[in-house]
Short mmCIF file of C-alpha atoms in Angstrom, two decimals:
data_model
loop_
_atom_site.label_atom_id
_atom_site.label_comp_id
_atom_site.label_asym_id
_atom_site.label_seq_id
_atom_site.Cartn_x
_atom_site.Cartn_y
_atom_site.Cartn_z
CA MET A 435 55.17 50.21 251.22
CA ARG A 436 53.75 50.90 247.95
CA TRP A 437 51.99 47.90 247.67
CA GLY A 438 50.00 49.35 250.50
CA ARG A 439 49.36 52.62 249.14
CA SER A 440 48.00 51.43 245.68
CA ARG A 441 45.74 49.05 247.28
CA VAL A 442 44.31 51.50 249.34
CA LEU A 443 44.60 54.34 246.08
CA SER A 444 42.73 51.32 244.25
CA ALA A 445 40.09 50.67 246.56
CA GLY A 446 38.83 53.93 247.30
CA LEU A 447 38.41 54.18 243.27
CA VAL A 448 36.49 51.02 243.85
CA VAL A 449 34.27 52.33 245.99
CA ALA A 450 33.97 56.23 244.63
CA THR A 451 32.97 54.58 241.44
CA VAL A 452 30.60 52.06 243.44
CA VAL A 453 28.67 55.63 244.91
CA THR A 454 28.87 57.24 241.17
CA THR A 455 27.27 54.18 240.43
CA VAL A 456 24.57 54.22 242.99
CA LEU A 457 23.89 58.07 242.74
CA SER A 458 23.16 58.10 238.97
CA VAL A 459 20.91 54.98 239.21
CA TRP A 460 19.14 57.20 241.52
CA LEU A 461 18.80 60.38 240.11
CA GLY A 462 17.87 58.70 236.79
CA LEU A 463 15.11 56.84 238.27
CA ARG A 464 13.67 60.16 239.86
CA VAL A 465 14.36 62.08 236.75
CA ALA A 466 11.72 59.53 235.37
CA ASP A 467 9.73 59.58 238.38
CA ARG A 468 9.17 63.03 238.13
CA ARG A 469 8.40 62.31 234.10
CA ALA A 470 6.32 60.04 234.59
CA GLU A 471 3.88 62.16 237.26
CA GLU A 472 4.48 65.04 234.65
CA GLN A 473 2.77 62.88 231.78
CA ARG A 474 -0.10 61.26 234.64
CA ARG A 475 -0.84 65.07 234.88
CA GLN A 476 -0.57 65.98 231.55
CA ASP A 477 -3.04 63.12 230.21
CA ILE A 478 -5.38 64.23 232.97
CA LEU A 479 -5.99 67.45 232.01
CA ALA A 480 -5.72 66.59 228.24
CA ALA A 481 -9.07 64.05 229.01
CA ALA A 482 -10.76 66.74 231.14
CA ARG A 483 -10.49 69.19 229.08
CA GLN A 484 -12.09 66.88 226.13
CA SER A 485 -14.73 65.55 228.58
CA ALA A 486 -15.77 68.93 229.24
CA LEU A 487 -15.76 70.32 225.09
CA ASN A 488 -17.36 67.41 224.61
CA PHE A 489 -20.10 68.08 227.05
CA THR A 490 -20.48 71.71 225.84
CA SER A 491 -20.25 71.41 222.48
CA LEU A 492 -23.98 69.46 221.34
CA ASP A 493 -25.54 69.60 217.91
CA TYR A 494 -29.27 68.60 217.06
CA ARG A 495 -28.33 68.21 213.34
CA HIS A 496 -25.75 65.43 215.24
CA TYR A 497 -26.58 65.00 218.55
CA ASP A 498 -26.10 60.85 218.56
CA ARG A 499 -22.84 61.65 217.55
CA ASP A 500 -22.26 64.63 220.03
CA SER A 501 -23.67 62.33 222.96
CA GLU A 502 -21.79 59.38 222.04
CA ASN A 503 -18.47 61.42 221.88
CA VAL A 504 -19.43 62.33 225.88
CA LEU A 505 -20.37 58.82 226.68
CA LYS A 506 -16.78 57.17 225.13
CA GLY A 507 -15.30 59.63 227.85
CA ALA A 508 -18.04 58.51 230.77
CA THR A 509 -18.06 55.43 233.04
CA GLY A 510 -19.53 54.79 236.11
CA GLN A 511 -22.62 56.56 237.77
CA PHE A 512 -22.55 59.87 235.10
CA LYS A 513 -22.28 57.39 231.93
CA LYS A 514 -25.11 55.10 233.08
CA GLU A 515 -27.00 58.73 233.62
CA PHE A 516 -26.00 60.29 230.99
CA ALA A 517 -27.17 57.32 228.60
CA ALA A 518 -30.30 57.35 230.36
CA GLN A 519 -31.06 60.74 229.99
CA THR A 520 -29.97 60.74 225.86
CA ALA A 521 -33.89 59.70 224.11
CA GLU A 522 -35.25 62.47 226.00
CA LEU A 523 -32.67 64.94 225.64
CA THR A 524 -32.34 64.15 222.00
CA LYS A 525 -36.10 65.08 221.23
CA LEU A 526 -35.32 68.29 223.98
CA VAL A 527 -32.00 69.47 221.63
CA ALA A 528 -34.61 68.63 218.35
CA GLN A 529 -37.33 70.63 219.03
CA ASN A 530 -35.67 73.80 220.15
CA LYS A 531 -32.97 73.37 217.41
CA SER A 532 -30.19 73.64 219.75
CA VAL A 533 -26.28 74.21 218.84
CA SER A 534 -23.72 74.85 221.84
CA GLU A 535 -19.96 75.20 220.38
CA GLY A 536 -18.09 74.85 223.75
CA GLN A 537 -14.62 76.35 224.07
CA VAL A 538 -12.36 75.50 227.37
CA LEU A 539 -10.94 78.20 228.65
CA ASP A 540 -8.63 76.61 231.47
CA ALA A 541 -8.12 73.35 233.52
CA GLY A 542 -6.10 72.80 237.21
CA ILE A 543 -6.41 69.71 238.49
CA VAL A 544 -7.29 69.95 242.37
CA ARG A 545 -6.52 66.38 243.45
CA SER A 546 -4.62 63.36 241.82
CA ASP A 547 -3.39 59.88 243.17
CA ALA A 548 -2.37 56.54 240.18
CA ASP A 549 -6.38 55.91 239.66
CA SER A 550 -8.45 59.35 240.62
CA ALA A 551 -8.53 62.98 239.87
CA ARG A 552 -10.44 65.51 240.16
CA VAL A 553 -10.26 68.98 237.60
CA LEU A 554 -11.55 71.99 237.59
CA VAL A 555 -12.68 73.13 234.44
CA VAL A 556 -13.43 76.95 232.94
CA ALA A 557 -15.33 76.51 229.55
CA ASP A 558 -17.48 79.04 227.07
CA SER A 559 -20.20 78.17 224.83
CA LYS A 560 -22.28 80.22 222.64
CA VAL A 561 -25.59 78.74 222.81
CA THR A 562 -28.39 79.18 219.93
CA ASN A 563 -31.70 77.65 219.90
CA THR A 564 -35.14 78.84 218.38
CA ALA A 565 -35.89 80.70 222.01
CA ALA A 566 -32.18 82.31 221.07
CA PRO A 567 -31.25 82.75 217.50
CA GLN A 568 -28.66 85.31 217.78
CA GLY A 569 -26.75 83.04 220.52
CA GLN A 570 -25.97 83.84 223.88
CA ALA A 571 -22.58 83.25 225.86
CA ARG A 572 -22.65 80.59 228.50
CA THR A 573 -19.70 80.35 230.98
CA TYR A 574 -19.60 77.25 233.17
CA ARG A 575 -17.68 75.83 235.54
CA LEU A 576 -17.10 71.95 235.97
CA GLN A 577 -15.69 69.83 238.34
CA LEU A 578 -15.05 66.81 236.94
CA ASP A 579 -13.93 63.50 238.40
CA LEU A 580 -12.24 61.41 236.11
CA VAL A 581 -11.13 57.37 237.06
CA ARG A 582 -8.42 55.31 235.31
CA GLU A 583 -9.25 52.38 232.94
CA HIS A 584 -7.66 50.01 231.01
CA GLU A 585 -4.95 52.87 230.72
CA ARG A 586 -7.40 55.73 230.16
CA TRP A 587 -8.71 58.83 231.98
CA LEU A 588 -12.28 58.65 231.63
CA THR A 589 -15.08 61.13 233.55
CA SER A 590 -16.75 59.55 236.27
CA ASP A 591 -18.74 62.46 237.66
CA VAL A 592 -19.30 66.25 236.58
CA GLU A 593 -20.82 68.76 238.39
CA PHE A 594 -21.72 72.40 237.90
CA VAL A 595 -19.89 74.65 240.56
CA GLY A 596 -19.81 78.29 241.36
#
């Protein structure tokens, strides 16, 4: 009789150990998934903030470098359109001696999945040029669409909104 009770107790301990192990692995995987999701969100926001900063910080004295920074964070149709306008914009900002110093105030993800995201960004900039040598404050509300390419989040579209 004692031997039977020991077997039942041993079997119960084995079952409890298996259940505990399975639960521990499952909880560990959930924590890892949540951390990966949070990291993805942070990566999206960082890319959107940098893209908006690059887009709102342009200086005629080094416009080639500034426009290249925009292009480095761009892809798709947005990259093609911006690249196509660069020569004309270079002339325009040089003629007007335009300087825009951007600052990102806030950013929030509207929607996202593993390969794409839409982010709203609010940015201020101080713009000086020949028409406004003392500078003008401007506030931008931008909607940025991003896609993940080669482990990087790149801007595929920028729209000025409300």
